[in-house]
PDB file of C-alpha atoms in Angstrom:
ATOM      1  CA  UNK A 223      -8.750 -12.851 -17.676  1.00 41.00           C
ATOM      2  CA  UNK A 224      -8.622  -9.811 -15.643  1.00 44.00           C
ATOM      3  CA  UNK A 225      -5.216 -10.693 -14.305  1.00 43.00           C
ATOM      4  CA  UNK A 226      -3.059  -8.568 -16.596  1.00 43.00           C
ATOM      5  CA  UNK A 227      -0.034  -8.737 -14.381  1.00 45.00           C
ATOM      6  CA  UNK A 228       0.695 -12.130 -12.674  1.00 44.00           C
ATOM      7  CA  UNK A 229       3.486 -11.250 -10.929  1.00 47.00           C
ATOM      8  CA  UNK A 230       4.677  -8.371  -8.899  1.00 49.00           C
ATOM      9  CA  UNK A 231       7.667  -7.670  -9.839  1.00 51.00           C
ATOM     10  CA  UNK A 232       9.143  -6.910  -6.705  1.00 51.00           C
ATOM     11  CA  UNK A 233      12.805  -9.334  -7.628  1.00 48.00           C
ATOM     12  CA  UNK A 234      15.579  -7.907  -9.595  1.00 41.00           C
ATOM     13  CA  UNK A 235      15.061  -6.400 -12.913  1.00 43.00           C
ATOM     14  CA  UNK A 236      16.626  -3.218 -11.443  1.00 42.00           C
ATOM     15  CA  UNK A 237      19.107  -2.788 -10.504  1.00 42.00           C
ATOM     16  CA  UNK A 238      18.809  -2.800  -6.459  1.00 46.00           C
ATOM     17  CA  UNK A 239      18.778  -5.966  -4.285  1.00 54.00           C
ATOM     18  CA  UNK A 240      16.140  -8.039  -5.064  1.00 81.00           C
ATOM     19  CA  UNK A 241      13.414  -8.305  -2.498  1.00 90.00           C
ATOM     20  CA  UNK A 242      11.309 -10.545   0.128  1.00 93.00           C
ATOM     21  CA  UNK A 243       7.884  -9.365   0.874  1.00 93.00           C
ATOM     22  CA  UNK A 244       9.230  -7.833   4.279  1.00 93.00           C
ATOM     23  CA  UNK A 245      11.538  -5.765   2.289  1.00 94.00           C
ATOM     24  CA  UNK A 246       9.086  -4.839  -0.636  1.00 95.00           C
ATOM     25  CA  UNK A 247       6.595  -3.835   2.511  1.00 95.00           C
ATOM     26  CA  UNK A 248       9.071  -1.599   3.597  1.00 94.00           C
ATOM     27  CA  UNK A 249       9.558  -0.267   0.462  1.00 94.00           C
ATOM     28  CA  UNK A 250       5.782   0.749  -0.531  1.00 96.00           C
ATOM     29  CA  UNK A 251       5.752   2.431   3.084  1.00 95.00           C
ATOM     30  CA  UNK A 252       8.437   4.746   2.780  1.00 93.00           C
ATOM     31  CA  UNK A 253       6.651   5.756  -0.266  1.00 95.00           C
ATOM     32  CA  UNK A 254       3.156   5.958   1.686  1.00 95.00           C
ATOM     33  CA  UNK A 255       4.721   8.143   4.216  1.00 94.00           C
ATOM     34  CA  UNK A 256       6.015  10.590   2.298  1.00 95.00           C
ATOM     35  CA  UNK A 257       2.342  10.820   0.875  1.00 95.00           C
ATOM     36  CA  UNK A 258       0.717  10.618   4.489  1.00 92.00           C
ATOM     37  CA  UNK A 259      -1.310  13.853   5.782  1.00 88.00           C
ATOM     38  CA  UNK A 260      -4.504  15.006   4.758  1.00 89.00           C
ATOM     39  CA  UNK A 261      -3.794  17.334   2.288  1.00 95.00           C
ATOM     40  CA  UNK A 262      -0.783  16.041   0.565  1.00 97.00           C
ATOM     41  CA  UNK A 263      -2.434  14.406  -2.421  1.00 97.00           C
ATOM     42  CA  UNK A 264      -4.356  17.670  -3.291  1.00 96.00           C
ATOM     43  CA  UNK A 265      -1.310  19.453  -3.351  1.00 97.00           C
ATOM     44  CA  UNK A 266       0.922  16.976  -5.651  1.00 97.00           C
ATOM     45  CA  UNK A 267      -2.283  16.640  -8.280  1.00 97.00           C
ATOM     46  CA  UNK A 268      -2.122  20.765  -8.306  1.00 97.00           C
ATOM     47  CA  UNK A 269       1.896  20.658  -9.363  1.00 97.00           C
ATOM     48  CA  UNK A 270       2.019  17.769 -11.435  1.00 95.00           C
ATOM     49  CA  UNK A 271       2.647  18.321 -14.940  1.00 93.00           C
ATOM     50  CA  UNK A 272       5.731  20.928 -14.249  1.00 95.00           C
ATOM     51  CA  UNK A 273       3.469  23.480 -12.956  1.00 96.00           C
ATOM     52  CA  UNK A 274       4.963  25.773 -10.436  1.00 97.00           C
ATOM     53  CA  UNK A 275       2.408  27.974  -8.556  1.00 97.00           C
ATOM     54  CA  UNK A 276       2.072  30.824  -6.072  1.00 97.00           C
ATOM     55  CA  UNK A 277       0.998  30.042  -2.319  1.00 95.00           C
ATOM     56  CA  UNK A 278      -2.281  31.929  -2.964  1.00 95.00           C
ATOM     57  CA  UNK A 279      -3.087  29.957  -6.028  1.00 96.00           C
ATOM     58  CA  UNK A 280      -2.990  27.036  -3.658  1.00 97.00           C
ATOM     59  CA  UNK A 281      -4.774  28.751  -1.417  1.00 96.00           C
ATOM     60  CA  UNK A 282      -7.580  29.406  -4.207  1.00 96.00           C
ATOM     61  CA  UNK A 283      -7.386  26.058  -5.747  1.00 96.00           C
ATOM     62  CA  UNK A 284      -7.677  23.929  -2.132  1.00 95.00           C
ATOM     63  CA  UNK A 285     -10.279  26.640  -0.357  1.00 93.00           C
ATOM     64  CA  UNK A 286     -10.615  23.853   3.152  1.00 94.00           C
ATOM     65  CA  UNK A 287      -7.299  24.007   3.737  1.00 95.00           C
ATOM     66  CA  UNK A 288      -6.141  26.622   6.377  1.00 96.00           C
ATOM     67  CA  UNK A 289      -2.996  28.616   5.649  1.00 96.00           C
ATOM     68  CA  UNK A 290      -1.484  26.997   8.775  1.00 97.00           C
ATOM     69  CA  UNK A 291      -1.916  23.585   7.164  1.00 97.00           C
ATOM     70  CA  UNK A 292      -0.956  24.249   3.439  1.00 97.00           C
ATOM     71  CA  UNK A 293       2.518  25.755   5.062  1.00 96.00           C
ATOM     72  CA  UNK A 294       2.673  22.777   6.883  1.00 97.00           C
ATOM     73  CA  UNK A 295       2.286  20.501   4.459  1.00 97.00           C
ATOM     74  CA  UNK A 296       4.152  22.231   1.792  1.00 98.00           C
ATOM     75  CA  UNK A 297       7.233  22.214   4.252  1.00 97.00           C
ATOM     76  CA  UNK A 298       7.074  18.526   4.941  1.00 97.00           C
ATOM     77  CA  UNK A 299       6.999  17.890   1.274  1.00 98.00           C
ATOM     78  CA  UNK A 300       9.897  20.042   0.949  1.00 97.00           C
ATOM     79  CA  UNK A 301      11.821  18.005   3.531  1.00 96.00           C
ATOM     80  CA  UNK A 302      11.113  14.733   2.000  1.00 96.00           C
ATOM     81  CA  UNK A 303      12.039  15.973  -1.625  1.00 96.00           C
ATOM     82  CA  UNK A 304       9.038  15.941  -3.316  1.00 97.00           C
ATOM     83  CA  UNK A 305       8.230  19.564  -3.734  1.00 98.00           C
ATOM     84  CA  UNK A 306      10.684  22.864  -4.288  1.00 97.00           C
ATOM     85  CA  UNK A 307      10.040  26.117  -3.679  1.00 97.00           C
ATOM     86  CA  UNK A 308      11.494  28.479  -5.994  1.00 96.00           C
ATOM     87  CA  UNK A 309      12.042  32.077  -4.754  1.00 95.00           C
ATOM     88  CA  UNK A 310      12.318  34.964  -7.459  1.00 93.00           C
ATOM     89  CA  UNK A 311      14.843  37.516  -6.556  1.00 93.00           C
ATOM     90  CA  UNK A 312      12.767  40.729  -7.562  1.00 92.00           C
ATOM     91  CA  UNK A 313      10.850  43.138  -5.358  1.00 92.00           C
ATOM     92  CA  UNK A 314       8.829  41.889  -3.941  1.00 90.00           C
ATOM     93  CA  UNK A 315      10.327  38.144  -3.755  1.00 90.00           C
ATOM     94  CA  UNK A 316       7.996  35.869  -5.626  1.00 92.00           C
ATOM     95  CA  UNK A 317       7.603  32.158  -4.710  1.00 94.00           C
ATOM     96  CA  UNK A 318       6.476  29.299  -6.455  1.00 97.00           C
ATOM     97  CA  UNK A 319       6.218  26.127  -6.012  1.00 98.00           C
ATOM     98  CA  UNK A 320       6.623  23.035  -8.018  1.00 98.00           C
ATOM     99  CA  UNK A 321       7.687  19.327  -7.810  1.00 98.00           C
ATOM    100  CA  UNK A 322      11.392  18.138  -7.936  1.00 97.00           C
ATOM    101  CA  UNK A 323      11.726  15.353 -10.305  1.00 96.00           C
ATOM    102  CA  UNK A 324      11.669  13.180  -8.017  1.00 97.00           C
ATOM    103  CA  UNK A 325       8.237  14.229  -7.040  1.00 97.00           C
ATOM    104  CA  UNK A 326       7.201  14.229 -10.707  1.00 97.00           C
ATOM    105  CA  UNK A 327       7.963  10.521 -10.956  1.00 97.00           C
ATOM    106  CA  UNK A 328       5.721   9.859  -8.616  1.00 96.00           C
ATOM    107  CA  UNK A 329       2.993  10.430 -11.358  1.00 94.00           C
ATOM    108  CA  UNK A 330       3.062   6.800 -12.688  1.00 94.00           C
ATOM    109  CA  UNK A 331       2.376   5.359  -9.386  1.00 96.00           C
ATOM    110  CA  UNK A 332      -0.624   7.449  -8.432  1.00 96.00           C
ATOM    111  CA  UNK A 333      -2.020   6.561 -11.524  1.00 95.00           C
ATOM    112  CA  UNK A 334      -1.539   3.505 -10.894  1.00 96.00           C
ATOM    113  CA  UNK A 335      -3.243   3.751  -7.542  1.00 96.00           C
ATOM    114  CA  UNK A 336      -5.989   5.760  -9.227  1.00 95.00           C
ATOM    115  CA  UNK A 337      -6.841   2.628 -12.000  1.00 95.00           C
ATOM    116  CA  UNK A 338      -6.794   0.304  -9.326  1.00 96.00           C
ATOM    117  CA  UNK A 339      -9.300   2.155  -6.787  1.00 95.00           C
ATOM    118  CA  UNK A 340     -11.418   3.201 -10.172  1.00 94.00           C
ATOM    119  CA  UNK A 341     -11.434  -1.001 -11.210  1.00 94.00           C
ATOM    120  CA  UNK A 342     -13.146  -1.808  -8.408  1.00 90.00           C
ATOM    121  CA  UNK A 343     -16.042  -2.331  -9.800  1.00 87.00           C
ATOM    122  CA  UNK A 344     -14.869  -4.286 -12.748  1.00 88.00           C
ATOM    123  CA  UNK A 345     -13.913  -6.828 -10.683  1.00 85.00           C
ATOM    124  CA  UNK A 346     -17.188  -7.391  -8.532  1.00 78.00           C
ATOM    125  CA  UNK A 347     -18.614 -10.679  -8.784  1.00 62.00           C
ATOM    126  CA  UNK A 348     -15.657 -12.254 -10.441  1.00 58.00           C
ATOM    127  CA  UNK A 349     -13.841 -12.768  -7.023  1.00 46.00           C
ATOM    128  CA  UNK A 350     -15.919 -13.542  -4.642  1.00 49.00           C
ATOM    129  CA  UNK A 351     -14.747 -16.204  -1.821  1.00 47.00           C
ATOM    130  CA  UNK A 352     -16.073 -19.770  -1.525  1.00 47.00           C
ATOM    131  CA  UNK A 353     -17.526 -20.288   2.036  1.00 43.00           C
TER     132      UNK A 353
ATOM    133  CA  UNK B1085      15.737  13.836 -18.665  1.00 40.00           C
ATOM    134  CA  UNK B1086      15.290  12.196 -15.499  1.00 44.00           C
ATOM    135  CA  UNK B1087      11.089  12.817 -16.084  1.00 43.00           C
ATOM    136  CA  UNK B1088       9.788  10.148 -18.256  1.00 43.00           C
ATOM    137  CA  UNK B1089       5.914  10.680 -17.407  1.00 45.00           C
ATOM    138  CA  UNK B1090       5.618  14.603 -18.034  1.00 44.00           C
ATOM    139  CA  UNK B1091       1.620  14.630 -17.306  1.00 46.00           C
ATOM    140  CA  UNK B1092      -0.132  12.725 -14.222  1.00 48.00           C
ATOM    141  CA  UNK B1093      -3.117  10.652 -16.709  1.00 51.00           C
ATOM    142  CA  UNK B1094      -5.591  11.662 -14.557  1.00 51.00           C
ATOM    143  CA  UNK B1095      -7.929  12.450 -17.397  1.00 48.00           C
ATOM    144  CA  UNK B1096      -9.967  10.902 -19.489  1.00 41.00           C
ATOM    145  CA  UNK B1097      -8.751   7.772 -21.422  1.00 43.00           C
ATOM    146  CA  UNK B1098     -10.089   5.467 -19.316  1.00 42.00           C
ATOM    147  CA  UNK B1099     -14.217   4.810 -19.417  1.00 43.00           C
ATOM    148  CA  UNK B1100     -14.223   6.712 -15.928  1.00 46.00           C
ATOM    149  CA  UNK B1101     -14.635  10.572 -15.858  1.00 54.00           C
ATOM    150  CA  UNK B1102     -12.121  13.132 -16.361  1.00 81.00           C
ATOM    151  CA  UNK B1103     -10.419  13.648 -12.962  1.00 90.00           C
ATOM    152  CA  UNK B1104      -9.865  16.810 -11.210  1.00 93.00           C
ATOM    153  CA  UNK B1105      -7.030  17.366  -9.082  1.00 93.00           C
ATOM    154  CA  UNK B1106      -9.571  16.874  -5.848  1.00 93.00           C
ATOM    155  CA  UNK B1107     -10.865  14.301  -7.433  1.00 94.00           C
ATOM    156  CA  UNK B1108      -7.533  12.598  -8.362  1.00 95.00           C
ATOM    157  CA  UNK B1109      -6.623  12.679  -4.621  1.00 95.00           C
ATOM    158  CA  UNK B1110      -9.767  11.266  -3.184  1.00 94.00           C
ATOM    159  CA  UNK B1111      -9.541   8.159  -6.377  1.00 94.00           C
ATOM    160  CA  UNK B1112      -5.812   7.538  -4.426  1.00 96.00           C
ATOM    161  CA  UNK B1113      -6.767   8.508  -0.879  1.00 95.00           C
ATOM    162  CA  UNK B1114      -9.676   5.671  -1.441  1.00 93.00           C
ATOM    163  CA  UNK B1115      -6.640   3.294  -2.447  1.00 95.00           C
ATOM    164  CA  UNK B1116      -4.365   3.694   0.337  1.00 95.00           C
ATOM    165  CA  UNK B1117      -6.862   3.084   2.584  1.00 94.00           C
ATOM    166  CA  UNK B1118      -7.512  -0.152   2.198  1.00 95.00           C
ATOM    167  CA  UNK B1119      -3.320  -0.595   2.587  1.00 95.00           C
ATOM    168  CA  UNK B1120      -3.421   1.259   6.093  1.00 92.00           C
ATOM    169  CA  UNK B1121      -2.307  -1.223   8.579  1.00 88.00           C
ATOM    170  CA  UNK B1122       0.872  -2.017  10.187  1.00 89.00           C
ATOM    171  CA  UNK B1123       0.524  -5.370   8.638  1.00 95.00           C
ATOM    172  CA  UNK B1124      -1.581  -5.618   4.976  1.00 97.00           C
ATOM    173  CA  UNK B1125       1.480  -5.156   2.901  1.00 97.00           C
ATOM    174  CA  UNK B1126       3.359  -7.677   4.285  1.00 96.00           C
ATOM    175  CA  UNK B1127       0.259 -10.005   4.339  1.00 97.00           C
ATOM    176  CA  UNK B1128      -0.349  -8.554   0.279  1.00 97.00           C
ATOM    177  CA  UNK B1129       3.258  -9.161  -0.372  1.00 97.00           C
ATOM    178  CA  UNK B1130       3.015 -13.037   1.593  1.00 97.00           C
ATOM    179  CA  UNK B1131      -0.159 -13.681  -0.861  1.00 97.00           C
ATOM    180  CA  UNK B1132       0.878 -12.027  -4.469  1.00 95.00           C
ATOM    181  CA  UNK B1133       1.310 -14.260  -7.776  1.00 93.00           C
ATOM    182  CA  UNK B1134      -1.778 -16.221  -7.004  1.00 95.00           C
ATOM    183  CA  UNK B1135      -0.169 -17.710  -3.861  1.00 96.00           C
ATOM    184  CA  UNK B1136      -2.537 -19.949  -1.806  1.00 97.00           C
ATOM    185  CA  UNK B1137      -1.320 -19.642   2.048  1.00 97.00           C
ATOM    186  CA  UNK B1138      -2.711 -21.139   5.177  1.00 97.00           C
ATOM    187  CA  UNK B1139      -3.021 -19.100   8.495  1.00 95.00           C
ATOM    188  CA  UNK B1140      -0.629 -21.248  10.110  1.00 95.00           C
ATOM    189  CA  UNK B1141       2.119 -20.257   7.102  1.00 96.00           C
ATOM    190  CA  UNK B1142       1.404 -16.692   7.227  1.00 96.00           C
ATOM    191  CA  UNK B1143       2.125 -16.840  11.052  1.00 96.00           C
ATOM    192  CA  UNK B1144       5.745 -18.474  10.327  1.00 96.00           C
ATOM    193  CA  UNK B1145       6.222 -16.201   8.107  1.00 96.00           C
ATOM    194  CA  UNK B1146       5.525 -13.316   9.537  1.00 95.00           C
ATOM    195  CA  UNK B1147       6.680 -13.850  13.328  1.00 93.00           C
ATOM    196  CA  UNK B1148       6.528 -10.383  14.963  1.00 93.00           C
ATOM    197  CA  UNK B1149       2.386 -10.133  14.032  1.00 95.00           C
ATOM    198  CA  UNK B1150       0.099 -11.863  17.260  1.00 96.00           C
ATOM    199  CA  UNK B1151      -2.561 -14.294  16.292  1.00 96.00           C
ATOM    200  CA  UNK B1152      -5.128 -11.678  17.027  1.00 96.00           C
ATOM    201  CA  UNK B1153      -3.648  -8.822  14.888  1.00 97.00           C
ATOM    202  CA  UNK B1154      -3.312 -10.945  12.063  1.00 97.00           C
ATOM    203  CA  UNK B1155      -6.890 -12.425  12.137  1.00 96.00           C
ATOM    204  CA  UNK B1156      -8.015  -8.475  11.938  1.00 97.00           C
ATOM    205  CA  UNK B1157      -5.534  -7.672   9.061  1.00 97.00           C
ATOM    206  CA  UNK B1158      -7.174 -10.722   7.095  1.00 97.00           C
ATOM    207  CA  UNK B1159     -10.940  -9.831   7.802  1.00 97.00           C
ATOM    208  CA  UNK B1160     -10.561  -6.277   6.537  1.00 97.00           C
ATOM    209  CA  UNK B1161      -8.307  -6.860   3.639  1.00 98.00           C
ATOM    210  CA  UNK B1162     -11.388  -9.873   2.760  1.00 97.00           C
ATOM    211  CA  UNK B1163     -14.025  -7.247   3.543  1.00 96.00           C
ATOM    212  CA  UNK B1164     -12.467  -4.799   1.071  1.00 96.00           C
ATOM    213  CA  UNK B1165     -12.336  -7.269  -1.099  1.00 96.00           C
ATOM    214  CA  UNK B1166      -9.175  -7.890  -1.694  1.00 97.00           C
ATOM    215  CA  UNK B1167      -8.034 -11.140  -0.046  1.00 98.00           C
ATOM    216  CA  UNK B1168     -10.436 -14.159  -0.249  1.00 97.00           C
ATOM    217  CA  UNK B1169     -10.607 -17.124   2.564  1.00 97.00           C
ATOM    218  CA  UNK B1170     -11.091 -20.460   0.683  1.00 96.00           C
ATOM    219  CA  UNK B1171     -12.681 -23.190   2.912  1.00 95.00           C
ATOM    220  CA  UNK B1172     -12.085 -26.557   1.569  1.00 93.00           C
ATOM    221  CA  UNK B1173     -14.645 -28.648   2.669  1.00 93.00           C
ATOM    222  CA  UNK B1174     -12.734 -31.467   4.403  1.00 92.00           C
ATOM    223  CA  UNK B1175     -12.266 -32.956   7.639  1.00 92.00           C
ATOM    224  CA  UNK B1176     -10.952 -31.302   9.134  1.00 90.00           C
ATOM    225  CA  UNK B1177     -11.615 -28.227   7.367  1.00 90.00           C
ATOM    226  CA  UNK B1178      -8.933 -26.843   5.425  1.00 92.00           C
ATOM    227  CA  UNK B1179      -8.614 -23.117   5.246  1.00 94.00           C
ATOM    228  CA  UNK B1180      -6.621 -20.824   2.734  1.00 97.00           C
ATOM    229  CA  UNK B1181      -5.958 -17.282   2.038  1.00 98.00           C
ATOM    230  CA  UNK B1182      -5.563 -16.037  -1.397  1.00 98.00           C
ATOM    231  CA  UNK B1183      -6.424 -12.479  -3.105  1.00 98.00           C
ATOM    232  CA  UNK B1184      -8.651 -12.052  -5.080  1.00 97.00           C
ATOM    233  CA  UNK B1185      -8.736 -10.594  -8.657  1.00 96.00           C
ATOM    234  CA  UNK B1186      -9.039  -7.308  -7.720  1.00 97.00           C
ATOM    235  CA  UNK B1187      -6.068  -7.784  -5.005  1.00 97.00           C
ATOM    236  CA  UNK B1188      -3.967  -9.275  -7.468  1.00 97.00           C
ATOM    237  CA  UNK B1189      -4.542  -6.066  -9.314  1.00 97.00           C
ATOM    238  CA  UNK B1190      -3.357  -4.161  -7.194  1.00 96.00           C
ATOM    239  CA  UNK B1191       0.772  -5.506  -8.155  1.00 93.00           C
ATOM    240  CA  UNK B1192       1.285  -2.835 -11.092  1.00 94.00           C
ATOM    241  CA  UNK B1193       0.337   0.140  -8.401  1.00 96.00           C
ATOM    242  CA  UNK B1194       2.794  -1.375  -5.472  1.00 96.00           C
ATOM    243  CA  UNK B1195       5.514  -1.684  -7.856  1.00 95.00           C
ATOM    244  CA  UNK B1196       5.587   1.520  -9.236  1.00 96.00           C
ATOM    245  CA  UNK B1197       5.307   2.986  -5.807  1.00 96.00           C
ATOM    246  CA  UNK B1198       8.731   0.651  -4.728  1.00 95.00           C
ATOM    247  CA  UNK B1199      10.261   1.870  -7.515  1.00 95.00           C
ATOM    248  CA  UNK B1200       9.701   5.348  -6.440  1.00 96.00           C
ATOM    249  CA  UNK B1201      11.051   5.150  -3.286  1.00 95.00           C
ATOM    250  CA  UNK B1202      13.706   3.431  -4.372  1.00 94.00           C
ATOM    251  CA  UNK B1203      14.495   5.633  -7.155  1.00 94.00           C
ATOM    252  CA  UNK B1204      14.762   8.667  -4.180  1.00 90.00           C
ATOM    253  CA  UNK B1205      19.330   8.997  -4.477  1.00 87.00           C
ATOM    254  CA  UNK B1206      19.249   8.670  -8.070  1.00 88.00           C
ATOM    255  CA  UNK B1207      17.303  12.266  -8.004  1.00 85.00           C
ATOM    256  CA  UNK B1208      19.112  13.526  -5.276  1.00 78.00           C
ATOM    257  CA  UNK B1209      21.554  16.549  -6.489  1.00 62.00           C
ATOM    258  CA  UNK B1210      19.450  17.255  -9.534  1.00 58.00           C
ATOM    259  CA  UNK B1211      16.228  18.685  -8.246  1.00 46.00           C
ATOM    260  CA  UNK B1212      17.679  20.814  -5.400  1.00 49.00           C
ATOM    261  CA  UNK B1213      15.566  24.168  -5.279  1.00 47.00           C
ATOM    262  CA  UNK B1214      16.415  27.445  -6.403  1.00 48.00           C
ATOM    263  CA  UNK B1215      17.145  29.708  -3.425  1.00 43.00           C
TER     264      UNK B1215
END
């Protein structure tokens, strides 16, 4: 009844190799990583939605982060192609940052993600193991 | 053109509350944690489309995890509620791992994520940043 989707669809369809569970493993942890670090999720739900925004807006929307870390952080989403960072050639430079689109469609699976953790309780007491 | 989900639904729609973008994070954060492990995808991957697998099978066919490492694996992903042990009263006893509902839920999220990260080249050129 709850089971909406029988069948992850993890085989063809697209169209790269089709996959074993080793390989689809693999696959959901290269995404993971690039998501790994404490403040990484913040950051992506801040720029989702094509919004580009200044360092100190960051800073103001995410006040526990350090500056240290938010650099950090920013920088390794950089490097994995997730966010940009768009410098304005005026004085003084401005920078923004946004998502590539690459790290825009990320947005379906986070949702995803988000459903599933919010379902929890939905499913309580339907599943329980025999013993 | 590449962007087919402009806006991250992390608001309303659902019965649950609007989501913030802190609170977005922390919904997700809560979901990956109960995937951290060198070994639960594989074992979610093993056990998806209502597969019912004995230890013994999941050791085959996963040969690099030890005995020990995958007994842990199994007891947290069963006390997060996501895999369920299924003793069949018999002699001797016959014991199966399955997941539940809620684990079985969980397919639409990992696929979406393995399309992601597979997706990564077909972005790459068109989202380099501004400099």
């Amino acid at each position: 009844m709850a089971r909406t989707h029988k069948k992850v669809r993890y085989s063809p369809e697209r169209k790269d190799r089709g996959h074993t569970p080793a390989s689809a493993a693999e696959g959901v942890e290269e995404a993971l990583k690039v998501l790994e670090g404490r403040w990484k999720l913040v950051i992506l739900f801040q720029l989702f939605d094509g919004k580009l925004v200044r360092f100190s807006e960051l800073e103001r929307a995410i006040p526990t982060i350090s500056q240290k870390m938010l650099i950090q952080q920013l920088r390794q989403l950089e490097s994995d192609g997730v966010v940009r960072r768009i410098v304005h050639h005026q004085v003084p430079p401005r920078v923004e940052y946004g998502l590539t689109d690459w790290g825009e469609a990320l947005c379906p699976a986070l949702d995803e993600l988000l459903k599933w953790a919010a379902s929890r309780e939905d499913f309580k007491g339907a599943s329980t193991s025999e013993r």
